Short mmCIF file of C-alpha atoms in Angstrom, two decimals:
data_model
loop_
_atom_site.label_atom_id
_atom_site.label_comp_id
_atom_site.label_asym_id
_atom_site.label_seq_id
_atom_site.Cartn_x
_atom_site.Cartn_y
_atom_site.Cartn_z
CA UNK A 247 -37.05 4.23 -8.05
CA UNK A 248 -36.34 0.86 -9.59
CA UNK A 249 -39.14 -1.56 -9.00
CA UNK A 250 -37.13 -4.77 -8.96
CA UNK A 251 -33.38 -4.94 -9.01
CA UNK A 252 -31.58 -8.22 -9.68
CA UNK A 253 -28.06 -9.05 -8.51
CA UNK A 254 -26.15 -11.88 -10.09
CA UNK A 255 -23.26 -12.80 -7.73
CA UNK A 256 -23.76 -11.85 -4.08
CA UNK A 257 -20.11 -11.58 -2.90
CA UNK A 258 -18.58 -8.44 -1.46
CA UNK A 259 -19.68 -6.17 -4.35
CA UNK A 260 -23.12 -7.73 -4.98
CA UNK A 261 -23.82 -7.90 -1.21
CA UNK A 262 -22.75 -4.28 -0.68
CA UNK A 263 -24.87 -3.23 -3.66
CA UNK A 264 -27.92 -5.00 -2.19
CA UNK A 265 -27.41 -3.42 1.22
CA UNK A 266 -26.91 0.13 -0.22
CA UNK A 267 -29.86 -0.11 -2.63
CA UNK A 268 -32.24 -1.07 0.21
CA UNK A 269 -30.85 1.50 2.68
CA UNK A 270 -31.03 4.30 0.15
CA UNK A 271 -34.38 3.10 -1.26
CA UNK A 272 -33.06 3.06 -4.78
CA UNK A 273 -35.09 -0.11 -5.54
CA UNK A 274 -38.28 -1.47 -3.95
CA UNK A 275 -37.25 -5.09 -4.17
CA UNK A 276 -33.86 -6.83 -4.50
CA UNK A 277 -33.61 -10.34 -5.94
CA UNK A 278 -30.33 -12.28 -5.94
CA UNK A 279 -28.75 -15.35 -7.42
CA UNK A 280 -25.33 -16.94 -7.30
CA UNK A 281 -23.61 -19.92 -8.92
CA UNK A 282 -22.64 -20.99 -5.39
CA UNK A 283 -25.86 -22.00 -3.44
CA UNK A 284 -23.95 -21.64 -0.14
CA UNK A 285 -23.03 -18.08 -0.84
CA UNK A 286 -26.58 -17.20 -1.90
CA UNK A 287 -27.85 -18.74 1.35
CA UNK A 288 -25.35 -16.75 3.43
CA UNK A 289 -26.38 -13.56 1.71
CA UNK A 290 -30.08 -14.30 2.23
CA UNK A 291 -29.55 -15.22 5.90
CA UNK A 292 -27.82 -11.87 6.46
CA UNK A 293 -30.98 -10.17 5.15
CA UNK A 294 -29.25 -8.71 2.07
CA UNK A 295 -31.93 -9.96 -0.36
CA UNK A 296 -35.70 -9.84 -0.48
CA UNK A 297 -35.86 -13.04 -2.54
CA UNK A 298 -33.48 -15.51 -4.13
CA UNK A 299 -33.65 -17.19 -7.50
CA UNK A 300 -31.93 -20.47 -8.50
CA UNK A 301 -30.41 -19.17 -11.76
CA UNK A 302 -29.85 -16.25 -14.10
CA UNK A 303 -32.92 -16.85 -16.40
CA UNK A 304 -35.40 -16.98 -13.56
CA UNK A 305 -33.87 -13.92 -11.94
CA UNK A 306 -33.76 -11.95 -15.23
CA UNK A 307 -37.41 -12.70 -15.92
CA UNK A 308 -38.61 -10.62 -12.97
CA UNK A 309 -36.28 -7.64 -12.89
CA UNK A 310 -36.16 -4.10 -14.33
CA UNK A 311 -32.44 -3.72 -13.81
CA UNK A 312 -29.92 -6.59 -13.38
CA UNK A 313 -26.37 -5.98 -12.13
CA UNK A 314 -23.81 -8.71 -12.75
CA UNK A 315 -21.32 -8.83 -9.90
CA UNK A 316 -19.48 -11.91 -11.06
CA UNK A 317 -15.85 -12.52 -12.24
CA UNK A 318 -14.98 -10.78 -15.50
CA UNK A 319 -14.56 -14.08 -17.39
CA UNK A 320 -18.24 -15.10 -16.86
CA UNK A 321 -20.12 -11.80 -17.08
CA UNK A 322 -20.60 -11.65 -20.88
CA UNK A 323 -21.98 -15.24 -21.02
CA UNK A 324 -24.35 -14.50 -18.16
CA UNK A 325 -25.62 -11.23 -19.78
CA UNK A 326 -26.21 -13.15 -23.03
CA UNK A 327 -27.94 -15.93 -21.18
CA UNK A 328 -30.19 -13.46 -19.39
CA UNK A 329 -31.28 -11.59 -22.54
CA UNK A 330 -34.09 -13.80 -23.92
CA UNK A 331 -35.74 -13.98 -20.45
CA UNK A 332 -35.95 -10.25 -19.92
CA UNK A 333 -39.01 -8.19 -20.39
CA UNK A 334 -38.62 -5.38 -22.98
CA UNK A 335 -37.08 -2.30 -21.30
CA UNK A 336 -34.88 -4.30 -18.94
CA UNK A 337 -31.43 -2.88 -18.43
CA UNK A 338 -28.42 -5.09 -17.83
CA UNK A 339 -25.17 -3.79 -16.36
CA UNK A 340 -22.16 -5.06 -14.40
CA UNK A 341 -19.34 -4.12 -12.02
CA UNK A 342 -16.48 -5.84 -13.80
CA UNK A 343 -12.92 -4.41 -13.69
CA UNK A 344 -12.43 -4.88 -17.48
CA UNK A 345 -14.85 -3.65 -20.11
CA UNK A 346 -13.77 -4.00 -23.75
CA UNK A 347 -13.96 -7.80 -23.97
CA UNK A 348 -17.38 -7.93 -22.32
CA UNK A 349 -18.81 -5.10 -24.40
CA UNK A 350 -17.57 -6.77 -27.59
CA UNK A 351 -18.90 -10.21 -26.58
CA UNK A 352 -22.40 -8.87 -25.72
CA UNK A 353 -22.76 -6.61 -28.78
CA UNK A 354 -25.59 -7.77 -31.04
CA UNK A 355 -26.44 -10.76 -28.76
CA UNK A 356 -29.38 -9.20 -26.89
CA UNK A 357 -33.01 -9.10 -27.99
CA UNK A 358 -34.54 -5.77 -29.03
CA UNK A 359 -35.57 -3.66 -26.02
CA UNK A 360 -33.00 -5.22 -23.75
CA UNK A 361 -29.80 -3.17 -23.35
CA UNK A 362 -26.42 -3.77 -21.69
CA UNK A 363 -24.33 -0.89 -20.30
CA UNK A 364 -20.83 -1.71 -19.10
CA UNK A 365 -20.15 -0.51 -15.60
CA UNK A 366 -17.28 -0.35 -13.16
CA UNK A 367 -17.42 1.22 -9.70
CA UNK A 368 -13.93 2.06 -8.50
CA UNK A 369 -14.58 0.44 -5.13
CA UNK A 370 -13.73 -2.80 -3.63
CA UNK A 371 -11.60 -4.49 -1.04
CA UNK A 372 -9.12 -7.35 -0.81
CA UNK A 373 -11.79 -9.00 1.37
CA UNK A 374 -14.34 -11.27 -0.32
CA UNK A 375 -17.81 -12.67 0.49
CA UNK A 376 -21.18 -11.17 1.53
CA UNK A 377 -20.04 -11.08 5.15
CA UNK A 378 -17.89 -8.06 4.33
CA UNK A 379 -20.68 -6.11 2.63
CA UNK A 380 -20.73 -2.42 3.50
CA UNK A 381 -23.65 0.04 2.83
CA UNK A 382 -21.12 2.80 2.09
CA UNK A 383 -18.84 0.89 -0.33
CA UNK A 384 -19.96 3.02 -3.28
CA UNK A 385 -20.62 6.36 -1.57
CA UNK A 386 -18.55 9.21 -3.06
CA UNK A 387 -16.79 6.75 -5.40
CA UNK A 388 -16.37 7.07 -9.17
CA UNK A 389 -18.39 4.66 -11.34
CA UNK A 390 -17.26 4.35 -15.01
CA UNK A 391 -19.94 3.50 -17.61
CA UNK A 392 -19.43 2.58 -21.24
CA UNK A 393 -21.59 4.36 -23.78
CA UNK A 394 -25.04 2.92 -24.72
CA UNK A 395 -28.63 3.85 -25.53
CA UNK A 396 -29.86 6.94 -23.79
CA UNK A 397 -32.68 5.46 -21.69
CA UNK A 398 -30.53 2.57 -20.48
CA UNK A 399 -27.62 4.95 -19.62
CA UNK A 400 -30.01 7.10 -17.63
CA UNK A 401 -31.32 4.14 -15.67
CA UNK A 402 -27.84 2.91 -14.73
CA UNK A 403 -26.68 6.41 -13.94
CA UNK A 404 -29.69 6.92 -11.57
CA UNK A 405 -28.82 3.64 -9.86
CA UNK A 406 -25.32 4.65 -9.00
CA UNK A 407 -26.07 8.33 -8.28
CA UNK A 408 -28.76 7.09 -5.90
CA UNK A 409 -26.07 5.35 -3.99
CA UNK A 410 -24.02 8.53 -3.69
CA UNK A 411 -21.51 7.65 -6.44
CA UNK A 412 -20.27 9.90 -9.27
CA UNK A 413 -20.73 8.64 -12.76
CA UNK A 414 -18.43 9.18 -15.74
CA UNK A 415 -18.84 7.79 -19.24
CA UNK A 416 -15.71 6.32 -20.84
CA UNK A 417 -14.93 4.31 -23.95
CA UNK A 418 -14.39 0.62 -23.09
CA UNK A 419 -10.92 0.47 -24.61
CA UNK A 420 -9.79 3.61 -22.84
CA UNK A 421 -11.23 2.21 -19.61
CA UNK A 422 -9.16 -0.89 -19.94
CA UNK A 423 -5.94 0.98 -20.66
CA UNK A 424 -6.45 3.41 -17.81
CA UNK A 425 -7.42 0.70 -15.29
CA UNK A 426 -4.49 -1.49 -16.42
CA UNK A 427 -2.25 1.19 -14.99
CA UNK A 428 -4.31 2.47 -11.99
CA UNK A 429 -5.69 -0.81 -10.69
CA UNK A 430 -4.37 -3.95 -12.39
CA UNK A 431 -0.67 -2.90 -12.33
CA UNK A 432 -0.80 -2.05 -8.60
CA UNK A 433 -2.24 -5.48 -7.90
CA UNK A 434 0.48 -7.18 -10.00
CA UNK A 435 3.17 -5.04 -8.31
CA UNK A 436 1.82 -5.89 -4.79
CA UNK A 437 1.75 -9.56 -5.69
CA UNK A 438 5.28 -9.54 -7.14
CA UNK A 439 6.56 -7.74 -4.02
CA UNK A 440 4.89 -10.24 -1.67
CA UNK A 441 6.23 -13.07 -3.86
CA UNK A 442 9.78 -11.69 -3.54
CA UNK A 443 9.81 -11.89 0.31
CA UNK A 444 12.05 -14.66 1.66
CA UNK A 445 10.22 -16.47 4.44
CA UNK A 446 13.00 -15.78 6.96
CA UNK A 447 12.56 -12.00 6.63
CA UNK A 448 8.85 -11.90 7.17
CA UNK A 449 9.45 -10.98 10.84
CA UNK A 450 11.28 -7.75 9.88
CA UNK A 451 8.41 -6.42 7.78
CA UNK A 452 6.48 -3.38 9.09
CA UNK A 453 3.57 -1.23 7.98
CA UNK A 454 5.34 -0.12 4.76
CA UNK A 455 5.65 -3.62 3.41
CA UNK A 456 2.16 -4.50 4.54
CA UNK A 457 0.52 -1.45 2.90
CA UNK A 458 2.42 -1.84 -0.33
CA UNK A 459 1.39 -5.54 -0.59
CA UNK A 460 -2.16 -5.21 0.69
CA UNK A 461 -3.78 -5.89 -2.70
CA UNK A 462 -1.92 -9.23 -2.94
CA UNK A 463 -4.42 -10.61 -0.36
CA UNK A 464 -7.23 -10.33 -3.02
CA UNK A 465 -8.78 -13.39 -4.66
CA UNK A 466 -6.33 -15.12 -7.07
CA UNK A 467 -9.25 -16.45 -9.12
CA UNK A 468 -10.91 -13.04 -9.68
CA UNK A 469 -7.61 -11.36 -10.39
CA UNK A 470 -6.35 -14.07 -12.76
CA UNK A 471 -9.56 -13.45 -14.80
CA UNK A 472 -8.90 -9.69 -14.81
CA UNK A 473 -5.22 -10.03 -15.88
CA UNK A 474 -6.19 -12.52 -18.62
CA UNK A 475 -9.07 -10.33 -19.88
CA UNK A 476 -6.81 -7.27 -20.01
CA UNK A 477 -3.55 -9.02 -20.91
CA UNK A 478 -2.17 -6.56 -23.46
CA UNK A 479 -2.94 -3.33 -21.57
CA UNK A 480 -1.54 -4.85 -18.37
CA UNK A 481 1.67 -5.75 -20.16
CA UNK A 482 1.90 -2.23 -21.54
CA UNK A 483 1.39 -0.74 -18.07
CA UNK A 484 3.98 -3.16 -16.66
CA UNK A 485 6.48 -2.00 -19.33
CA UNK A 486 5.86 1.64 -18.32
CA UNK A 487 6.47 0.70 -14.67
CA UNK A 488 9.67 -1.14 -15.63
CA UNK A 489 10.96 1.99 -17.25
CA UNK A 490 10.66 3.74 -13.88
CA UNK A 491 12.44 0.85 -12.12
CA UNK A 492 15.17 1.02 -14.78
CA UNK A 493 15.62 4.74 -14.06
CA UNK A 494 16.02 4.13 -10.35
CA UNK A 495 18.39 1.21 -10.95
CA UNK A 496 20.54 3.15 -13.40
CA UNK A 497 20.86 6.06 -11.03
CA UNK A 498 21.82 3.78 -8.15
CA UNK A 499 24.28 1.83 -10.35
CA UNK A 500 26.23 4.90 -11.50
CA UNK A 501 25.84 6.61 -8.08
CA UNK A 502 23.85 9.53 -9.40
CA UNK A 503 22.40 10.61 -6.03
CA UNK A 504 20.78 13.73 -7.41
CA UNK A 505 18.88 11.68 -9.98
CA UNK A 506 17.70 9.27 -7.19
CA UNK A 507 16.36 12.23 -5.30
CA UNK A 508 14.79 13.74 -8.42
CA UNK A 509 12.90 10.49 -9.11
CA UNK A 510 11.72 10.34 -5.47
CA UNK A 511 10.59 13.98 -5.67
CA UNK A 512 8.65 13.40 -8.87
CA UNK A 513 6.91 10.34 -7.34
CA UNK A 514 6.06 12.30 -4.24
CA UNK A 515 4.63 15.09 -6.28
CA UNK A 516 2.31 12.59 -8.08
CA UNK A 517 1.36 10.80 -4.90
CA UNK A 518 0.64 14.04 -3.00
CA UNK A 519 -1.63 15.16 -5.81
CA UNK A 520 -4.01 12.20 -5.37
CA UNK A 521 -7.12 12.85 -3.34
CA UNK A 522 -7.36 11.12 0.05
CA UNK B 244 15.33 4.85 34.57
CA UNK B 245 17.66 6.98 32.48
CA UNK B 246 18.59 10.17 34.17
CA UNK B 247 19.06 12.44 31.08
CA UNK B 248 18.20 11.32 27.56
CA UNK B 249 19.41 13.35 24.56
CA UNK B 250 17.73 13.39 21.18
CA UNK B 251 19.53 14.67 18.14
CA UNK B 252 16.97 15.42 15.37
CA UNK B 253 13.50 16.22 16.67
CA UNK B 254 11.41 15.25 13.60
CA UNK B 255 8.69 12.62 13.60
CA UNK B 256 10.89 9.89 15.12
CA UNK B 257 12.78 12.09 17.58
CA UNK B 258 9.64 13.86 18.62
CA UNK B 259 7.72 10.62 19.10
CA UNK B 260 10.68 9.21 21.13
CA UNK B 261 10.64 12.30 23.35
CA UNK B 262 6.90 12.05 23.90
CA UNK B 263 6.97 8.29 24.62
CA UNK B 264 9.96 8.48 26.95
CA UNK B 265 8.27 11.12 29.08
CA UNK B 266 4.88 9.42 29.11
CA UNK B 267 6.35 6.04 30.06
CA UNK B 268 8.83 7.68 32.55
CA UNK B 269 11.74 5.91 30.82
CA UNK B 270 13.91 9.01 31.41
CA UNK B 271 13.72 11.78 33.99
CA UNK B 272 14.82 14.55 31.60
CA UNK B 273 14.80 14.84 27.81
CA UNK B 274 17.16 17.21 25.99
CA UNK B 275 16.95 17.90 22.32
CA UNK B 276 18.95 19.53 19.51
CA UNK B 277 18.43 19.89 15.80
CA UNK B 278 20.39 21.29 12.84
CA UNK B 279 17.31 23.30 11.99
CA UNK B 280 16.65 25.88 14.73
CA UNK B 281 13.06 26.29 13.55
CA UNK B 282 12.31 22.56 13.94
CA UNK B 283 13.89 22.58 17.43
CA UNK B 284 11.73 25.54 18.40
CA UNK B 285 8.55 23.85 17.08
CA UNK B 286 9.39 20.69 19.12
CA UNK B 287 10.07 22.72 22.24
CA UNK B 288 6.87 24.75 21.79
CA UNK B 289 4.91 21.55 21.59
CA UNK B 290 6.33 20.50 25.03
CA UNK B 291 8.24 17.51 23.63
CA UNK B 292 11.51 18.56 25.31
CA UNK B 293 12.56 19.60 28.83
CA UNK B 294 15.46 21.61 27.48
CA UNK B 295 17.11 22.38 24.12
CA UNK B 296 20.84 22.57 23.28
CA UNK B 297 22.31 24.52 20.33
CA UNK B 298 24.49 21.66 19.04
CA UNK B 299 25.59 18.04 19.39
CA UNK B 300 28.62 18.65 21.69
CA UNK B 301 26.67 20.64 24.20
CA UNK B 302 23.85 18.08 24.20
CA UNK B 303 26.21 15.11 24.48
CA UNK B 304 28.01 16.69 27.45
CA UNK B 305 24.97 16.40 29.70
CA UNK B 306 23.38 13.07 28.72
CA UNK B 307 23.50 9.39 29.85
CA UNK B 308 22.00 8.11 26.60
CA UNK B 309 21.89 10.00 23.26
CA UNK B 310 19.64 8.82 20.37
CA UNK B 311 20.49 10.15 16.93
CA UNK B 312 17.24 10.51 14.91
CA UNK B 313 18.80 12.21 11.87
CA UNK B 314 19.18 11.19 8.15
CA UNK B 315 21.41 8.12 7.70
CA UNK B 316 24.03 10.10 5.83
CA UNK B 317 24.83 12.35 8.86
CA UNK B 318 24.44 9.96 11.83
CA UNK B 319 27.99 8.58 11.85
CA UNK B 320 29.65 12.07 11.67
CA UNK B 321 27.36 13.25 14.54
CA UNK B 322 28.10 10.21 16.71
CA UNK B 323 31.88 10.77 16.21
CA UNK B 324 31.44 14.49 16.94
CA UNK B 325 29.61 13.68 20.15
CA UNK B 326 32.22 11.19 21.44
CA UNK B 327 34.85 13.49 23.02
CA UNK B 328 32.18 15.48 24.81
CA UNK B 329 30.50 12.52 26.55
CA UNK B 330 31.11 11.45 30.15
CA UNK B 331 32.50 7.89 30.52
CA UNK B 332 29.57 5.44 30.51
CA UNK B 333 27.48 7.42 28.03
CA UNK B 334 25.75 5.26 25.45
CA UNK B 335 25.11 6.54 21.86
CA UNK B 336 22.51 4.90 19.60
CA UNK B 337 20.39 5.80 16.61
CA UNK B 338 17.18 5.01 14.69
CA UNK B 339 18.66 4.91 11.18
CA UNK B 340 17.18 2.65 8.49
CA UNK B 341 20.66 1.45 7.34
CA UNK B 342 23.27 0.10 9.77
CA UNK B 343 26.50 -1.34 8.18
CA UNK B 344 27.93 1.95 6.90
CA UNK B 345 27.30 3.73 10.16
CA UNK B 346 28.70 0.92 12.32
CA UNK B 347 31.89 0.79 10.17
CA UNK B 348 32.36 4.54 10.22
CA UNK B 349 31.99 4.81 14.01
CA UNK B 350 34.19 1.78 14.89
CA UNK B 351 37.36 2.83 16.69
CA UNK B 352 36.41 6.52 16.63
CA UNK B 353 34.92 6.86 20.15
CA UNK B 354 36.85 7.47 23.39
CA UNK B 355 37.13 4.66 25.94
CA UNK B 356 33.97 4.28 28.04
CA UNK B 357 31.70 5.71 25.36
CA UNK B 358 29.90 3.10 23.26
CA UNK B 359 27.72 3.19 20.12
CA UNK B 360 24.96 0.61 19.52
CA UNK B 361 23.30 0.67 16.08
CA UNK B 362 19.53 0.78 16.40
CA UNK B 363 16.53 0.72 14.05
CA UNK B 364 12.95 0.73 15.27
CA UNK B 365 10.62 -0.66 12.54
CA UNK B 366 8.25 2.25 12.91
CA UNK B 367 7.62 5.39 11.00
CA UNK B 368 5.29 7.16 8.74
CA UNK B 369 5.38 8.94 5.37
CA UNK B 370 4.63 12.06 7.48
CA UNK B 371 7.49 14.17 8.73
CA UNK B 372 8.11 16.76 11.46
CA UNK B 373 7.49 16.93 15.25
CA UNK B 374 3.84 17.88 14.64
CA UNK B 375 3.10 14.27 13.74
CA UNK B 376 4.77 12.85 16.85
CA UNK B 377 2.85 9.97 18.50
CA UNK B 378 3.39 8.50 21.90
CA UNK B 379 2.54 5.03 20.63
CA UNK B 380 4.77 5.06 17.57
CA UNK B 381 7.13 2.40 19.01
CA UNK B 382 4.66 0.38 21.07
CA UNK B 383 4.65 -3.31 20.10
CA UNK B 384 7.09 -2.60 17.26
CA UNK B 385 10.31 -4.45 16.60
CA UNK B 386 13.60 -2.62 17.26
CA UNK B 387 16.69 -4.09 15.68
CA UNK B 388 20.05 -3.51 17.49
CA UNK B 389 23.55 -4.27 16.19
CA UNK B 390 25.87 -6.14 18.57
CA UNK B 391 28.04 -4.19 21.06
CA UNK B 392 29.38 -4.17 24.59
CA UNK B 393 27.12 -5.83 27.15
CA UNK B 394 26.39 -2.87 29.40
CA UNK B 395 25.66 -0.54 26.47
CA UNK B 396 23.42 -3.15 24.85
CA UNK B 397 21.48 -3.51 28.10
CA UNK B 398 20.94 0.23 28.37
CA UNK B 399 19.59 0.54 24.81
CA UNK B 400 17.47 -2.57 25.24
CA UNK B 401 15.92 -1.13 28.45
CA UNK B 402 15.15 2.15 26.63
CA UNK B 403 13.12 0.44 23.86
CA UNK B 404 11.55 -2.22 26.03
CA UNK B 405 10.46 0.58 28.35
CA UNK B 406 8.56 2.05 25.42
CA UNK B 407 6.75 -1.26 24.79
CA UNK B 408 8.89 -2.38 21.83
CA UNK B 409 10.48 -5.80 21.23
CA UNK B 410 14.24 -5.90 20.76
CA UNK B 411 16.19 -8.24 18.51
CA UNK B 412 19.94 -8.23 17.89
CA UNK B 413 21.07 -8.58 14.27
CA UNK B 414 24.33 -8.26 12.45
CA UNK B 415 24.62 -4.89 10.60
CA UNK B 416 25.16 -6.47 7.21
CA UNK B 417 22.23 -8.85 7.60
CA UNK B 418 20.08 -5.95 8.76
CA UNK B 419 20.83 -4.04 5.63
CA UNK B 420 20.09 -6.93 3.32
CA UNK B 421 16.82 -7.75 5.06
CA UNK B 422 15.65 -4.17 5.22
CA UNK B 423 16.60 -3.60 1.55
CA UNK B 424 13.90 -6.09 0.72
CA UNK B 425 11.31 -5.44 3.44
CA UNK B 426 11.53 -1.61 3.62
CA UNK B 427 13.69 0.03 0.96
CA UNK B 428 12.39 -1.98 -1.98
CA UNK B 429 8.72 -1.24 -1.09
CA UNK B 430 9.55 2.40 -1.04
CA UNK B 431 11.27 2.23 -4.42
CA UNK B 432 8.34 0.20 -5.85
CA UNK B 433 5.79 2.67 -4.47
CA UNK B 434 7.82 5.58 -5.98
CA UNK B 435 8.18 3.85 -9.34
CA UNK B 436 4.41 3.13 -9.46
CA UNK B 437 3.49 6.68 -8.61
CA UNK B 438 6.04 7.91 -11.20
CA UNK B 439 4.44 5.69 -13.87
CA UNK B 440 1.00 7.32 -13.49
CA UNK B 441 0.07 9.59 -16.43
CA UNK B 442 -1.52 12.77 -15.16
CA UNK B 443 -4.70 12.27 -17.17
CA UNK B 444 -5.49 9.00 -15.35
CA UNK B 445 -5.04 10.33 -11.79
CA UNK B 446 -8.85 10.77 -11.54
CA UNK B 447 -9.41 6.96 -12.09
CA UNK B 448 -7.23 5.92 -9.16
CA UNK B 449 -8.89 4.42 -6.16
CA UNK B 450 -7.78 3.02 -2.74
CA UNK B 451 -5.67 0.25 -4.35
CA UNK B 452 -3.40 2.71 -6.14
CA UNK B 453 -3.28 4.98 -3.13
CA UNK B 454 -2.32 2.25 -0.68
CA UNK B 455 0.28 0.69 -2.99
CA UNK B 456 1.93 4.16 -3.50
CA UNK B 457 1.55 5.49 0.07
CA UNK B 458 5.24 5.28 0.81
CA UNK B 459 6.07 7.53 -2.13
CA UNK B 460 4.84 10.43 -0.05
CA UNK B 461 7.84 10.11 2.21
CA UNK B 462 10.71 12.57 2.32
CA UNK B 463 12.83 12.39 -0.90
CA UNK B 464 15.88 13.64 1.01
CA UNK B 465 15.68 11.06 3.79
CA UNK B 466 15.05 8.24 1.32
CA UNK B 467 17.73 9.27 -1.12
CA UNK B 468 20.23 8.98 1.75
CA UNK B 469 18.88 5.49 2.57
CA UNK B 470 19.01 4.21 -0.96
CA UNK B 471 22.50 5.58 -1.43
CA UNK B 472 23.75 4.16 1.89
CA UNK B 473 22.34 0.73 1.01
CA UNK B 474 22.81 0.86 -2.75
CA UNK B 475 24.09 -2.69 -3.37
CA UNK B 476 21.55 -4.49 -1.21
CA UNK B 477 18.73 -2.37 -2.68
CA UNK B 478 19.81 -3.30 -6.21
CA UNK B 479 19.90 -6.98 -5.21
CA UNK B 480 16.39 -6.76 -3.75
CA UNK B 481 15.25 -4.97 -6.91
CA UNK B 482 16.67 -7.77 -9.00
CA UNK B 483 14.75 -10.33 -6.96
CA UNK B 484 11.54 -8.29 -7.43
CA UNK B 485 12.17 -8.04 -11.16
CA UNK B 486 12.36 -11.85 -11.31
CA UNK B 487 8.80 -11.93 -9.95
CA UNK B 488 7.68 -9.34 -12.55
CA UNK B 489 9.34 -11.39 -15.29
CA UNK B 490 7.44 -14.47 -14.15
CA UNK B 491 4.07 -12.59 -14.34
CA UNK B 492 4.98 -11.02 -17.67
CA UNK B 493 6.04 -14.39 -19.21
CA UNK B 494 2.82 -16.09 -18.02
CA UNK B 495 0.70 -13.26 -19.50
CA UNK B 496 2.72 -13.26 -22.77
CA UNK B 497 2.29 -16.97 -23.50
CA UNK B 498 -1.30 -17.05 -22.10
CA UNK B 499 -0.52 -19.42 -19.23
CA UNK B 500 -3.54 -18.59 -17.14
CA UNK B 501 -2.81 -21.28 -14.56
CA UNK B 502 0.66 -19.86 -13.98
CA UNK B 503 -0.83 -16.39 -13.51
CA UNK B 504 -3.18 -17.79 -10.88
CA UNK B 505 -0.38 -19.78 -9.22
CA UNK B 506 1.74 -16.68 -8.87
CA UNK B 507 -1.22 -14.77 -7.40
CA UNK B 508 -1.88 -17.65 -4.97
CA UNK B 509 1.68 -17.76 -3.83
CA UNK B 510 1.73 -13.99 -3.23
CA UNK B 511 -1.55 -14.21 -1.29
CA UNK B 512 -0.14 -16.97 0.89
CA UNK B 513 2.88 -14.76 1.78
CA UNK B 514 0.72 -11.63 2.33
CA UNK B 515 -1.83 -13.50 4.46
CA UNK B 516 0.99 -14.84 6.65
CA UNK B 517 2.09 -11.41 7.71
CA UNK B 518 0.84 -10.17 11.07
CA UNK B 519 -1.67 -7.37 11.03
#
């Protein structure tokens, strides 16, 4: 059991982490901080936190494990800011959707005895804010961790496994390439599809359009940061996706009906193979 | 109340129509037929039909309204086949996802007193077969009808309104253009995204990838017929979608973070404006 867990950023992910950690008794005490005092107040009022702290240094000073649940473009700076205030043995980790840039930025910037392990639970929602926190957000989900010192890895692994998640260790670069295709590209595609809808046809949309564009309802600020942080891998994934579009378009253009059906069959095979 | 309703094609849509019509007492008797004897038997065994008929002519001969719930590449031929066997006053309609080609093919091919009204309920599922029939599939959904003689329009309108659906009349060409973007393009995009997934990364997919690709699980045969029937409008919709992808790609390439966020904001505005 973790004695004191700190959460930096108490939105949907940080709030859900706080809820789950208390319910599963993975930590005795949960402290939280947020750049937005209003958000921190809302999280505290909902009983998600035992105590609040006004900033990252004062939070870091009292914690055994700190989880950064903030946008990917601020995580590295916050981890580095926390370092000097931590007691030896403190483990810092995060839930950011990109890893390579953060891992690189933090490397060599922490005092001896304080370690950072990159983390990414494959869980989330297009909803934002502590109001949407759910105790089961991480249950049975996959959490990807980047390699690090053994004791720190073990601590972070225990945290997530204590919440019912599965843990897998993955190189930060490979993480970013894989997620560019499995998470960032779907978001881009959903947004491009929503952006292509002429206003006058909104009334003839049904569940198909809504499901395919659901991700577009996510926070533009959070996702801009993710796309920018993973720019190259996202553009590679987009290029791979365009090849598929080209194949469909070419088959339609030349009237190759069998090829259209073959492409649909292959896509169905892939989709059907994914777990529910 | 319709005295005898005929359903040609007793899959998910035909089966759900049969269920709903009986439950809401919109027709006294429901007859069904299907090209696949096994499917017809399964629908009959599940109690979806009062009686079965071996083929379209024998079904059409005994019905006041016939609804064709078959793939879009066979509907027109079946409607034309049914015509000579219908009593005067019989109304033929369908649930096909494309309209212009069917309306054109049927025009002038029916005997006097027998009318065809093109129909398309914006309802469905990636699931197929009478086993997945649902009584509420059409409740509160929009049904689009192509223009036709007044009495026939009124009969088809009463049928769908009796099932709790809303009816709107739309020109067949406009229907196909709108649906190319709101329904056929999302299916193509979902399939292209599923097709772009490397097998080794399937394990790092989460709900975002699954929702965005849900449509790809639909029937390749049914959707090939839809894409082929609406080839030009689908390619136009795809071109519009590509313009959005290009805008994202260009903003990422030149590092225009504000433009990335603006595109995401615009997409979120559109997505948030859609009804639940």
